[in-house]
Coordinates of C-alpha atoms in Angstrom, one line a residue:
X1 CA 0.0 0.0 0.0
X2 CA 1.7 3.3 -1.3
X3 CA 0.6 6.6 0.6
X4 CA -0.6 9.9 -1.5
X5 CA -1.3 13.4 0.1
X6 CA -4.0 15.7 -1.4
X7 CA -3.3 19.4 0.1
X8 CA -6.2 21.7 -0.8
X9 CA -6.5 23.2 2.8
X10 CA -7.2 20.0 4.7
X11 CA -4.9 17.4 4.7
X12 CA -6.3 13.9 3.3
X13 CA -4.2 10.8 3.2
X14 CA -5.8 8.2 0.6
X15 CA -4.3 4.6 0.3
X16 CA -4.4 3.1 -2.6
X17 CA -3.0 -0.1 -3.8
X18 CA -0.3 0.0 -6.2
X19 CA -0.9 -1.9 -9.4
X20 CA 1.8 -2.5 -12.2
X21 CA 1.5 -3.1 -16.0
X22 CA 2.3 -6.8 -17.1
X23 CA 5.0 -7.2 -19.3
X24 CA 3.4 -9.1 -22.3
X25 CA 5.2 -10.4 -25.3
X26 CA 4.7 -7.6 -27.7
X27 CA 6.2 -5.5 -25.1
X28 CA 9.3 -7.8 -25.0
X29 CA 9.5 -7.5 -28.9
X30 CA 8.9 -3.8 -29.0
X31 CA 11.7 -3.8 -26.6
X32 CA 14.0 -5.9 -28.7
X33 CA 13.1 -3.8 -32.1
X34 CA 13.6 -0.1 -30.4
X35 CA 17.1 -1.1 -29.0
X36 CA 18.1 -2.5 -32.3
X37 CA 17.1 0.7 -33.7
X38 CA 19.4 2.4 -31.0
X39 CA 21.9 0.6 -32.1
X40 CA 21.2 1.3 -35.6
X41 CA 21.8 5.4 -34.6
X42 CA 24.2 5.0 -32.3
X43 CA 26.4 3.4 -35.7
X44 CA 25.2 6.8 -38.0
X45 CA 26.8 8.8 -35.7
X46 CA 30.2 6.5 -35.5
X47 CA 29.4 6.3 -39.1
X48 CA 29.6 10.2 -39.8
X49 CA 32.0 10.9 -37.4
X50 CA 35.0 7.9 -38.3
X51 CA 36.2 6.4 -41.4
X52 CA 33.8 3.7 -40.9
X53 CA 32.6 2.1 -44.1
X54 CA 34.3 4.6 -46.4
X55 CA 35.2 3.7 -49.8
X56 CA 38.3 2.0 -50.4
X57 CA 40.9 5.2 -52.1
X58 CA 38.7 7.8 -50.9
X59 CA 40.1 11.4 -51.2
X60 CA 39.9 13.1 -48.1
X61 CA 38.1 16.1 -50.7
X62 CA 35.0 14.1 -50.9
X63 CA 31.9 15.2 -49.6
X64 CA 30.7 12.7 -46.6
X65 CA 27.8 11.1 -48.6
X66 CA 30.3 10.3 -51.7
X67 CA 33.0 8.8 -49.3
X68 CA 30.5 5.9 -47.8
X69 CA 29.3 2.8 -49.1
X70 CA 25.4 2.0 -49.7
X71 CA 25.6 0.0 -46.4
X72 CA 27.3 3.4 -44.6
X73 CA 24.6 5.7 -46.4
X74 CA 22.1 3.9 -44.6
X75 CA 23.8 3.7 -41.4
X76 CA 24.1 7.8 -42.1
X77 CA 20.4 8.3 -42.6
X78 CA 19.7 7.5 -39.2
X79 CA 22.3 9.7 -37.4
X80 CA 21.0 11.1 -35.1
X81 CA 23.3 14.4 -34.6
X82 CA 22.9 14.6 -38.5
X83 CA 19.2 14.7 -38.8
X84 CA 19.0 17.1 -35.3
X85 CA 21.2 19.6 -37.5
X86 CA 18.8 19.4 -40.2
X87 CA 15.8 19.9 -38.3
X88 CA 17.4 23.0 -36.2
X89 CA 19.9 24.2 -38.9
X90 CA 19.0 23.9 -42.2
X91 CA 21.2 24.8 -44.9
X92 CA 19.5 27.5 -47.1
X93 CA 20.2 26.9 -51.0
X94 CA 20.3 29.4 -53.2
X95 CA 16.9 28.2 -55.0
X96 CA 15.1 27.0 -52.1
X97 CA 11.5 28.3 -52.5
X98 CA 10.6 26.3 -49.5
X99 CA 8.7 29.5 -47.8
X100 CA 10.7 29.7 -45.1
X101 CA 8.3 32.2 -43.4
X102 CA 5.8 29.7 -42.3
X103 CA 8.5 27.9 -40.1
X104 CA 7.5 30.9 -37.6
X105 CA 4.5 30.3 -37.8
X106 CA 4.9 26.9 -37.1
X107 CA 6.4 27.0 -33.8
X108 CA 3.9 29.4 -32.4
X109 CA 1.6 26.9 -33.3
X110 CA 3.1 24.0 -31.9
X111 CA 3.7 26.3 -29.1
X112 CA 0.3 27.0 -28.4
X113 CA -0.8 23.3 -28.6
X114 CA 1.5 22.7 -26.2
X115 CA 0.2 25.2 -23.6
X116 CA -3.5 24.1 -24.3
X117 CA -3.1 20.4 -23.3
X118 CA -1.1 21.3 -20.3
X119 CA -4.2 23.3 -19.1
X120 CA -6.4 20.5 -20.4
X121 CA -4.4 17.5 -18.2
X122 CA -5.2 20.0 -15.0
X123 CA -9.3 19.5 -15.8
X124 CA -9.4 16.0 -16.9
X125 CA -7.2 14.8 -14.5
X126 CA -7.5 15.1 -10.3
X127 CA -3.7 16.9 -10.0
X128 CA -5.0 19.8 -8.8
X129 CA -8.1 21.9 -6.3
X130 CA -10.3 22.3 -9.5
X131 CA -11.6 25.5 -7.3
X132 CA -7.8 26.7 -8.1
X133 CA -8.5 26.7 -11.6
X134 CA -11.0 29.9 -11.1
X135 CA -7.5 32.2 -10.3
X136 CA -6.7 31.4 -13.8
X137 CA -10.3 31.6 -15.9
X138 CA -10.3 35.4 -15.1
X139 CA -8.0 37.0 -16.5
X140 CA -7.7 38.0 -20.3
X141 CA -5.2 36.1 -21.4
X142 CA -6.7 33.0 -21.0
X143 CA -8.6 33.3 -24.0
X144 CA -5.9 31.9 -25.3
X145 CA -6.1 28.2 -23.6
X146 CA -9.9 27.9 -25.2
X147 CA -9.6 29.1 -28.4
X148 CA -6.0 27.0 -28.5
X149 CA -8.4 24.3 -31.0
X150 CA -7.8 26.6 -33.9
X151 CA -3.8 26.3 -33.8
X152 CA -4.6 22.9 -35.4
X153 CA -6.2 24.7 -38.2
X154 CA -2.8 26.9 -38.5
X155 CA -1.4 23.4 -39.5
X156 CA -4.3 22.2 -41.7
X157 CA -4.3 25.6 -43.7
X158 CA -0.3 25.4 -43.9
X159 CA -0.3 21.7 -45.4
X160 CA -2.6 22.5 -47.7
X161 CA -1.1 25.8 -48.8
X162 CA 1.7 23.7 -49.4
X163 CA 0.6 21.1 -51.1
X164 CA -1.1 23.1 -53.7
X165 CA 1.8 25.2 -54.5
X166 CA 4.2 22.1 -54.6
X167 CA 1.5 20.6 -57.3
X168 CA 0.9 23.9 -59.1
X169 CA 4.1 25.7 -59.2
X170 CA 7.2 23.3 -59.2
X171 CA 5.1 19.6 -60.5
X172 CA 2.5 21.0 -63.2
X173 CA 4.6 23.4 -64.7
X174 CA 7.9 20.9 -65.0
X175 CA 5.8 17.7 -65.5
X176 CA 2.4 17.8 -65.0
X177 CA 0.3 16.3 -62.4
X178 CA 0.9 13.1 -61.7
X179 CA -1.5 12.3 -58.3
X180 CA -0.5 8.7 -57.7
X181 CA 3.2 10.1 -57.1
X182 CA 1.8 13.0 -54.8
X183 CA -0.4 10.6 -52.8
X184 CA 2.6 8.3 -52.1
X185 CA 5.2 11.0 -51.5
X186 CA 2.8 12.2 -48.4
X187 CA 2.0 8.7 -47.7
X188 CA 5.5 7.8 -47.1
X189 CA 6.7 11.1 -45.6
X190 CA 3.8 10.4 -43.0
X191 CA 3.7 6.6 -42.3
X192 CA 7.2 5.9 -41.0
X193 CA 7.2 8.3 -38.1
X194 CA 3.2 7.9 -37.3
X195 CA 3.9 3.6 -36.5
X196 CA 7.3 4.7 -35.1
X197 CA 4.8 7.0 -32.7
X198 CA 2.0 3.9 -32.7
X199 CA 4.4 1.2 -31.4
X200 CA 6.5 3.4 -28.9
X201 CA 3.0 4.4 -27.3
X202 CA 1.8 0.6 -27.4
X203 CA 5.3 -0.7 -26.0
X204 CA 7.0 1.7 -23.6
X205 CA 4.1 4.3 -22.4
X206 CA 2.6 2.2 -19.6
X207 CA 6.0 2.0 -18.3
X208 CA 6.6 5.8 -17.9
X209 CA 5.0 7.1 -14.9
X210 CA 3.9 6.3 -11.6
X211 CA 0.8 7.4 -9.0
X212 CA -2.7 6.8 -7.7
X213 CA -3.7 7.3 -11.0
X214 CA -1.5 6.8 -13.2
X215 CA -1.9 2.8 -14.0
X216 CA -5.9 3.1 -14.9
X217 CA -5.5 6.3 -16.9
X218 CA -2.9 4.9 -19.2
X219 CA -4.2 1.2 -19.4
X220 CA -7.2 2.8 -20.6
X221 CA -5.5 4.9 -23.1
X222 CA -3.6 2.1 -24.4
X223 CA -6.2 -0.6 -24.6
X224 CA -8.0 1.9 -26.8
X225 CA -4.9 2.6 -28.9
X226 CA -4.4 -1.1 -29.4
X227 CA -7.9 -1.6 -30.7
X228 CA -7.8 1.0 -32.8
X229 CA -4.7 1.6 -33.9
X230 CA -5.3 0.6 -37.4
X231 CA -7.5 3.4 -37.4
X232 CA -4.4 6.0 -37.8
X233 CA -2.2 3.8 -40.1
X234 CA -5.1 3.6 -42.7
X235 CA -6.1 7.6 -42.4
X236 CA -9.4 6.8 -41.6
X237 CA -9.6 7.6 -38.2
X238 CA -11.7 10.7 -38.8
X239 CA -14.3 8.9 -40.5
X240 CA -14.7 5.9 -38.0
X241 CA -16.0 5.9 -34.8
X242 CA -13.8 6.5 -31.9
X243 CA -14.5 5.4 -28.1
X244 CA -13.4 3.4 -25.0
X245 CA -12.3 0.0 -25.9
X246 CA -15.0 -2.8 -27.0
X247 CA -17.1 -0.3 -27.6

């Protein structure tokens, strides 16, 4: 029996039982499959940094991606200090028409997502004197925490903006229109990191936290997540029902 105190003026000790997530035999996989991608990044970034596989006769004049065999080119893609410096730092070509400007606008975005489900975990979850909460509904600014639901619009209205200008000015004018290509090409920039997401949530999340509260709040997210988790692989979770689990 693990002890919790609740201060909200009066003190109230609750005891609770604690209860553990089972390790099952997809988790054991998961765990195997995410340390052998570990491994796989932790050999990009010996691969970038060291002579490892390099071409036999290299010169020393040769940009890194010329100077590594196919199997250290794959190794490279998953460097981990490589792809950081692309995300943070990227290079700017001369003809990149890329619209930098909306990277800005991006982060605010993401920025106000963030601060939205923070105040969101305070109401759905018992952290917190709800009566607390009042302090912070007054003032002005938290308009901003509400109306938070529209920053995912910011990011609808951005990847559509980009989409038709990559069809209309760099595709149709070059080559024309060719939609099977443009449907794959978002497929597979999207896929990979979505069951990436999908199987760290099923195999690791459960094993993150602790508390009174923590096991039956996360079993139930999970449970639903394993039911449905086809739903987000396919795209069609917005036009399928979505619920608690066995539903």
């Amino acid at each position: 029996m693990s002890s919790y105190l609740v201060d909200s003026g009066i003190t109230v000790k609750i005891q609770m039982s604690d209860q553990t997530a089972d390790v099952t035999a997809g988790n054991i996989i998961g765990f195997i499959g995410f340390s052998i991608f570990t491994l796989i990044v932790i050999t990009g970034i010996f691969v970038e940094y060291t002579p490892l596989f390099n071409k036999p006769n290299v010169s020393k004049e040769s940009r890194l991606e010329q100077s590594k065999t196919k199997l250290g080119l794959f190794f490279l893609s998953f460097s981990f200090t490589r792809n950081i410096a692309k995300m943070f730092a990227p290079v700017k070509q001369a003809n990149d028409d890329n619209l930098v400007i909306l990277n800005g606008i991006r982060c605010l975005s993401i920025m106000w997502v963030v601060v939205g489900h923070g105040f969101m975990m305070d109401l759905i979850t018992p952290t917190v004197n709800l009566s607390d909460l009042t302090s912070f509904i007054h003032p002005m600014w938290f308009a901003i925490i509400p109306s938070g639901v529209f920053a995912v619009d910011v990011f609808f209205f951005i990847s559509a903006f980009l989409a038709a200008y990559l069809m209309l000015v760099k595709y149709f004018w070059k080559s024309g229109l060719n939609f099977v290509m443009i449907y794959f090409h978002r497929v597979f920039r999207l896929l990979p990191p979505l069951a990436l997401l999908t199987a760290l949530y099923l195999t690791f999340y459960m094993y993150i936290g602790n508390g009174p509260i923590w096991f039956n709040q996360s079993q139930t997210a999970v449970e639903l997540c394993r039911e449905q988790w086809w739903y987000n692989l396919l795209f069609i979770n917005n036009v399928l029902p979505s619920g608690n689990p066995s539903s």
